JSON list of C-alpha atoms in Angstrom, two decimals:
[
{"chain": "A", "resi": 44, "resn": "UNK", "atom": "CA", "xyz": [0.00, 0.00, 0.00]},
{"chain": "A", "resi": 45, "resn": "UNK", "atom": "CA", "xyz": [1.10, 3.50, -0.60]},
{"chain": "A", "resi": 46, "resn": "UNK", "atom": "CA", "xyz": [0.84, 6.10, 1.68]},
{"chain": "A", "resi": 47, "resn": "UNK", "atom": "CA", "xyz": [-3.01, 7.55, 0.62]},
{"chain": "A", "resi": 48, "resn": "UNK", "atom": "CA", "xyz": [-3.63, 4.26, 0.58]},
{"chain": "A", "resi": 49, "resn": "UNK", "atom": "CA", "xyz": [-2.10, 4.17, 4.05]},
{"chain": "A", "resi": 50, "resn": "UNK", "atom": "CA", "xyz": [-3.99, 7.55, 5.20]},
{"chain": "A", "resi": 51, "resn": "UNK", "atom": "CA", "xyz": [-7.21, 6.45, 4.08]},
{"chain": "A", "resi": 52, "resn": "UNK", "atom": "CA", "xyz": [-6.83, 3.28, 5.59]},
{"chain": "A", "resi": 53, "resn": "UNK", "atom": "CA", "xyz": [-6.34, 4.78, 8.77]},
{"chain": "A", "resi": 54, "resn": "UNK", "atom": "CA", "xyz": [-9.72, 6.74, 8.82]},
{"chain": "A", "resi": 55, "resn": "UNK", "atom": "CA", "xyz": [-12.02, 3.56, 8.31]},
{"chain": "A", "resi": 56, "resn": "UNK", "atom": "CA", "xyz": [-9.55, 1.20, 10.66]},
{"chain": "A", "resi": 57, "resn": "UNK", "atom": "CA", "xyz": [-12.05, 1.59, 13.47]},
{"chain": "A", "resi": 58, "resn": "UNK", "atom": "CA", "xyz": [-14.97, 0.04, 11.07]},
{"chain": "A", "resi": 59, "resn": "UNK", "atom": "CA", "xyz": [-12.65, -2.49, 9.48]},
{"chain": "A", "resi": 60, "resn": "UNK", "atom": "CA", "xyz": [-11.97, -3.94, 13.01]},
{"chain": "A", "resi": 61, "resn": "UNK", "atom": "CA", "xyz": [-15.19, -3.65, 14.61]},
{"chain": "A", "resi": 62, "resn": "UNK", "atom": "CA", "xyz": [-16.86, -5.39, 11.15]},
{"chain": "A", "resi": 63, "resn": "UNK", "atom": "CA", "xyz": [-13.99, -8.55, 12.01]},
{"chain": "A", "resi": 64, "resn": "UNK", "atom": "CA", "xyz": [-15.29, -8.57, 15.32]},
{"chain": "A", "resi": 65, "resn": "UNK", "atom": "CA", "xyz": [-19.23, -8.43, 14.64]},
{"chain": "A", "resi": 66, "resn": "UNK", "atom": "CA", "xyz": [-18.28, -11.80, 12.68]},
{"chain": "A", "resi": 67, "resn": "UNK", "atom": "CA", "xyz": [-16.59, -13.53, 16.11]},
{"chain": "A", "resi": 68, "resn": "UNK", "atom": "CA", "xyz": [-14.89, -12.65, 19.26]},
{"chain": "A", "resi": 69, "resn": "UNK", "atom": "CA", "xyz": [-11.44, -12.52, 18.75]},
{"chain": "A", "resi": 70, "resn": "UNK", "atom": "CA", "xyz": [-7.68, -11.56, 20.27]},
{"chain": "A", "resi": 71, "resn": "UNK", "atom": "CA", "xyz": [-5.16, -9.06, 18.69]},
{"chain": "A", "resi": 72, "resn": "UNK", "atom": "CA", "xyz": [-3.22, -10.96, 16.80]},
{"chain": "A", "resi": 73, "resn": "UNK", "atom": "CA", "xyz": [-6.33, -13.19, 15.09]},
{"chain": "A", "resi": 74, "resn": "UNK", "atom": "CA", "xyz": [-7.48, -9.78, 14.29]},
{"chain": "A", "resi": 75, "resn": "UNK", "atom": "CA", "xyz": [-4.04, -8.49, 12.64]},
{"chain": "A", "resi": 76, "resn": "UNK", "atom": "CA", "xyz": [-4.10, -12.29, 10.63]},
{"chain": "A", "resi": 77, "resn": "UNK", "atom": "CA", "xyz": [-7.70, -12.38, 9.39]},
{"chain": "A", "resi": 78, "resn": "UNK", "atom": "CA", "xyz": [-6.86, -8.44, 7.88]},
{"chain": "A", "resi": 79, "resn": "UNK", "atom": "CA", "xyz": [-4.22, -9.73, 6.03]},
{"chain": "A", "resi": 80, "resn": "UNK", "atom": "CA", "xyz": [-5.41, -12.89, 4.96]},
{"chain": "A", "resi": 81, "resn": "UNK", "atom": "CA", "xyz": [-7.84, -10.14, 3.43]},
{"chain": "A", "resi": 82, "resn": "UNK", "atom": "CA", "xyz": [-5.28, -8.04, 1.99]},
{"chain": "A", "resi": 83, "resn": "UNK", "atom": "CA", "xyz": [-4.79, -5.28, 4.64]},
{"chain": "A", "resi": 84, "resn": "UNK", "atom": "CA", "xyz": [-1.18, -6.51, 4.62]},
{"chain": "A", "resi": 85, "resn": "UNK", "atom": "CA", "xyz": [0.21, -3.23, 5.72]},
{"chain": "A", "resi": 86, "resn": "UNK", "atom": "CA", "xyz": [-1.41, -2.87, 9.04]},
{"chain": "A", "resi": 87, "resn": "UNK", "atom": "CA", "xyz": [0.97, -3.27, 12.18]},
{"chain": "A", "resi": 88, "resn": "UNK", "atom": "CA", "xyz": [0.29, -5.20, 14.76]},
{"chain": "A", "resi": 89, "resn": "UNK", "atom": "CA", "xyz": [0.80, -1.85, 17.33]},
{"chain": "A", "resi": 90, "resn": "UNK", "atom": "CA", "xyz": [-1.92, -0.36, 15.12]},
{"chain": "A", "resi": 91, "resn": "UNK", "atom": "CA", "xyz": [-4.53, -3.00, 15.99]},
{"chain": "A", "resi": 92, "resn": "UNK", "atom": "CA", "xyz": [-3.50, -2.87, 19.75]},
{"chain": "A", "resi": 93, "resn": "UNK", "atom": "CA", "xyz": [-3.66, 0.69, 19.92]},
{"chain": "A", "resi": 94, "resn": "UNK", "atom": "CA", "xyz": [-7.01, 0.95, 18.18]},
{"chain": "A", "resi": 95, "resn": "UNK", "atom": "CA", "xyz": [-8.61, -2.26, 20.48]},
{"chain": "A", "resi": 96, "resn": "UNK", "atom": "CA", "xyz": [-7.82, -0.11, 23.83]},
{"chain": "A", "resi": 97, "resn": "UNK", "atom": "CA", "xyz": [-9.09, 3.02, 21.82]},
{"chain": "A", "resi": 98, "resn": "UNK", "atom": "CA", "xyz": [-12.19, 0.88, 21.18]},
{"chain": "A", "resi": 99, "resn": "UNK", "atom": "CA", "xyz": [-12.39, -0.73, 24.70]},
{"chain": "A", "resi": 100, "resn": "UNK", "atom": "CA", "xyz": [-11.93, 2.29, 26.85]},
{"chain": "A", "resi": 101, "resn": "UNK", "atom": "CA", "xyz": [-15.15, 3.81, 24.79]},
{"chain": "A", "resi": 102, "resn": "UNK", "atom": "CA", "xyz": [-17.25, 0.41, 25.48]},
{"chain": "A", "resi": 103, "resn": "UNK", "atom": "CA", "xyz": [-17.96, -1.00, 22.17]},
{"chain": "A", "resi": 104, "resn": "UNK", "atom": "CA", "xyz": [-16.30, -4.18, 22.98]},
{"chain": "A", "resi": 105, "resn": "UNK", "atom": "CA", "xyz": [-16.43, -6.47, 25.87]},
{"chain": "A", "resi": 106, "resn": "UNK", "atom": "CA", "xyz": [-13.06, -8.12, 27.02]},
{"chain": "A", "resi": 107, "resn": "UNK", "atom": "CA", "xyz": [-12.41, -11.82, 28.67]},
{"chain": "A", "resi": 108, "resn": "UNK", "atom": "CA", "xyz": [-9.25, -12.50, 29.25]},
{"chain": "A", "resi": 109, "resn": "UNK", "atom": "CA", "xyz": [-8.42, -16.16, 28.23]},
{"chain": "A", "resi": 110, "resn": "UNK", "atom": "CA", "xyz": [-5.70, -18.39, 29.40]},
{"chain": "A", "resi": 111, "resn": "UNK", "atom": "CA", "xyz": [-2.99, -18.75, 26.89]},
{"chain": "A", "resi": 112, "resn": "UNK", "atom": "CA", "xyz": [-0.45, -21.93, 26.25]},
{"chain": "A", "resi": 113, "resn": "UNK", "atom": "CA", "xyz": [2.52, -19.26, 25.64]},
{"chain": "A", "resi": 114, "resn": "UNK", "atom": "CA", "xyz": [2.89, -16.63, 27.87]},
{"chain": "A", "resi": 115, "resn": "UNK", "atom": "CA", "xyz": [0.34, -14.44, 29.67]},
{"chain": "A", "resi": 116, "resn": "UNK", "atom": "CA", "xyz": [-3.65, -14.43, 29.14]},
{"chain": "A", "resi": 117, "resn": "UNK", "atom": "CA", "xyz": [-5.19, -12.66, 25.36]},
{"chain": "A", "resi": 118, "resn": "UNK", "atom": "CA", "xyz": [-7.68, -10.44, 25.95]},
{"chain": "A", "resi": 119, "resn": "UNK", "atom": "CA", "xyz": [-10.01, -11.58, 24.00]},
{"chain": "A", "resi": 120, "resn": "UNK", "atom": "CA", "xyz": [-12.33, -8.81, 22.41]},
{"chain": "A", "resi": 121, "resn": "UNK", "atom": "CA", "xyz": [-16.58, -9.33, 21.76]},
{"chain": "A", "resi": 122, "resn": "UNK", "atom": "CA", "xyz": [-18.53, -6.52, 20.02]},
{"chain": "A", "resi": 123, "resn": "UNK", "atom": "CA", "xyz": [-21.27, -5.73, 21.92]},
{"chain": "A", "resi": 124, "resn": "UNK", "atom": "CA", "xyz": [-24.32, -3.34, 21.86]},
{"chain": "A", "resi": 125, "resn": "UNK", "atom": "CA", "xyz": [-22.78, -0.21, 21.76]},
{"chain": "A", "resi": 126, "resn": "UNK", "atom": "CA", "xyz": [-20.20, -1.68, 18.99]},
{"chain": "A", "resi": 127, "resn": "UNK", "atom": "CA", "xyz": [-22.83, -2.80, 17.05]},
{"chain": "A", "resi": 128, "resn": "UNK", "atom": "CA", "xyz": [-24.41, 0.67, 16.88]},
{"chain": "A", "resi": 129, "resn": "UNK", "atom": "CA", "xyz": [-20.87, 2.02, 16.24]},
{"chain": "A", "resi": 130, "resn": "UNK", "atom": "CA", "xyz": [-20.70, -0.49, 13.26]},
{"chain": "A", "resi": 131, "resn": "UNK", "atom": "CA", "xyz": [-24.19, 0.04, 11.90]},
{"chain": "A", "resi": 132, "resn": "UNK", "atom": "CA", "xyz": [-23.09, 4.01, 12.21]},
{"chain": "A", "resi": 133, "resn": "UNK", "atom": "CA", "xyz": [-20.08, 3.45, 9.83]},
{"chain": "A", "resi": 134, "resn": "UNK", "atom": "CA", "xyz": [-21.41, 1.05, 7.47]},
{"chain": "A", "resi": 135, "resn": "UNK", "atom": "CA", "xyz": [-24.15, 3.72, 7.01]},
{"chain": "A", "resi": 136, "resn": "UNK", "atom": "CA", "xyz": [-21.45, 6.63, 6.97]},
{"chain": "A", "resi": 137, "resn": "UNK", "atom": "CA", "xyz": [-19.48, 4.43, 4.11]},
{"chain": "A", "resi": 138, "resn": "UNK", "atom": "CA", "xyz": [-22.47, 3.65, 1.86]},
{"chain": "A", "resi": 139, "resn": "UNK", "atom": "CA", "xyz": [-23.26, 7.21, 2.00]},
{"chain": "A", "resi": 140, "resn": "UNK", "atom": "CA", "xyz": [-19.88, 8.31, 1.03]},
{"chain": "A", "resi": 141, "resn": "UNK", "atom": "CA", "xyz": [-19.35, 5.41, -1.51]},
{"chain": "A", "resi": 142, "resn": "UNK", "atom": "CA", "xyz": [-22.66, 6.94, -3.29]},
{"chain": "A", "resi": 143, "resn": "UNK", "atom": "CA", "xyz": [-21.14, 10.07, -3.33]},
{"chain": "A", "resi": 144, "resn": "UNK", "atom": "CA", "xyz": [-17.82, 9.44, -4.64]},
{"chain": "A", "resi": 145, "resn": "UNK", "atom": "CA", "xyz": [-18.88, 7.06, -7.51]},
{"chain": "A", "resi": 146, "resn": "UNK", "atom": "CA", "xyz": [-21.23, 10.06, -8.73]},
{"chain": "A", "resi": 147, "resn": "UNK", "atom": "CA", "xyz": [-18.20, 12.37, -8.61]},
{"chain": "A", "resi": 148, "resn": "UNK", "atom": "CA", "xyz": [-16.26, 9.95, -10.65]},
{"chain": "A", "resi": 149, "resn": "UNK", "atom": "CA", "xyz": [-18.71, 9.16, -13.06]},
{"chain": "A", "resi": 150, "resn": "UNK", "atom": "CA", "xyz": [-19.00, 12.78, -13.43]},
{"chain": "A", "resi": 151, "resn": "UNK", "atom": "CA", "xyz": [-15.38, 13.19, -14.21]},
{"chain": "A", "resi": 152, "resn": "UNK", "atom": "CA", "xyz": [-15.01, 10.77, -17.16]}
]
């Protein structure tokens, strides 16, 4: 990815992750694996953990810490209500803007 890819990433990160979790609870690093399994293969690890306390300290998720074979217990991150509102929010945020940029570039060819 190049860097507007990079910068517009970084504006819809929040939806991306919440959108992984309305699928299934999961812990940072599944999170980090299933985005680049789905090409996102620029995003940092850091990035993810920075966002999921961003996300947790304004309750969209709910956390249960789960015993791990190596090391200490993941947190282990569940959308909940508020999340889902948060996510319903951005997907209708994104359709809106979607609309609006495919008429500007229809417009422009």
């Amino acid at each position: 990815m190049g860097k507007p890819d990079t910068e517009m990433l970084k504006g819809v990160l929040e939806g991306i992750v919440l959108a992984v979790l309305a699928r299934r609870p999961a812990y940072g690093y599944e999170i980090t694996a299933d985005l680049r399994a789905r090409g996102f293969a620029d995003i940092a690890e850091g990035t993810i953990y920075a966002l999921l306390l961003r996300i947790e300290q304004r309750g969209m998720v709910d956390v249960e810490k789960v015993p791990s074979e190596k090391g200490p217990p993941r947190k282990v991150y569940a959308l909940n209500d508020t999340g889902r509102d948060q996510l319903a929010d951005f997907w209708n945020t994104w359709g809106s803007l979607a609309d609006r940029l495919e008429h500007l570039r229809i417009e422009g060819n």
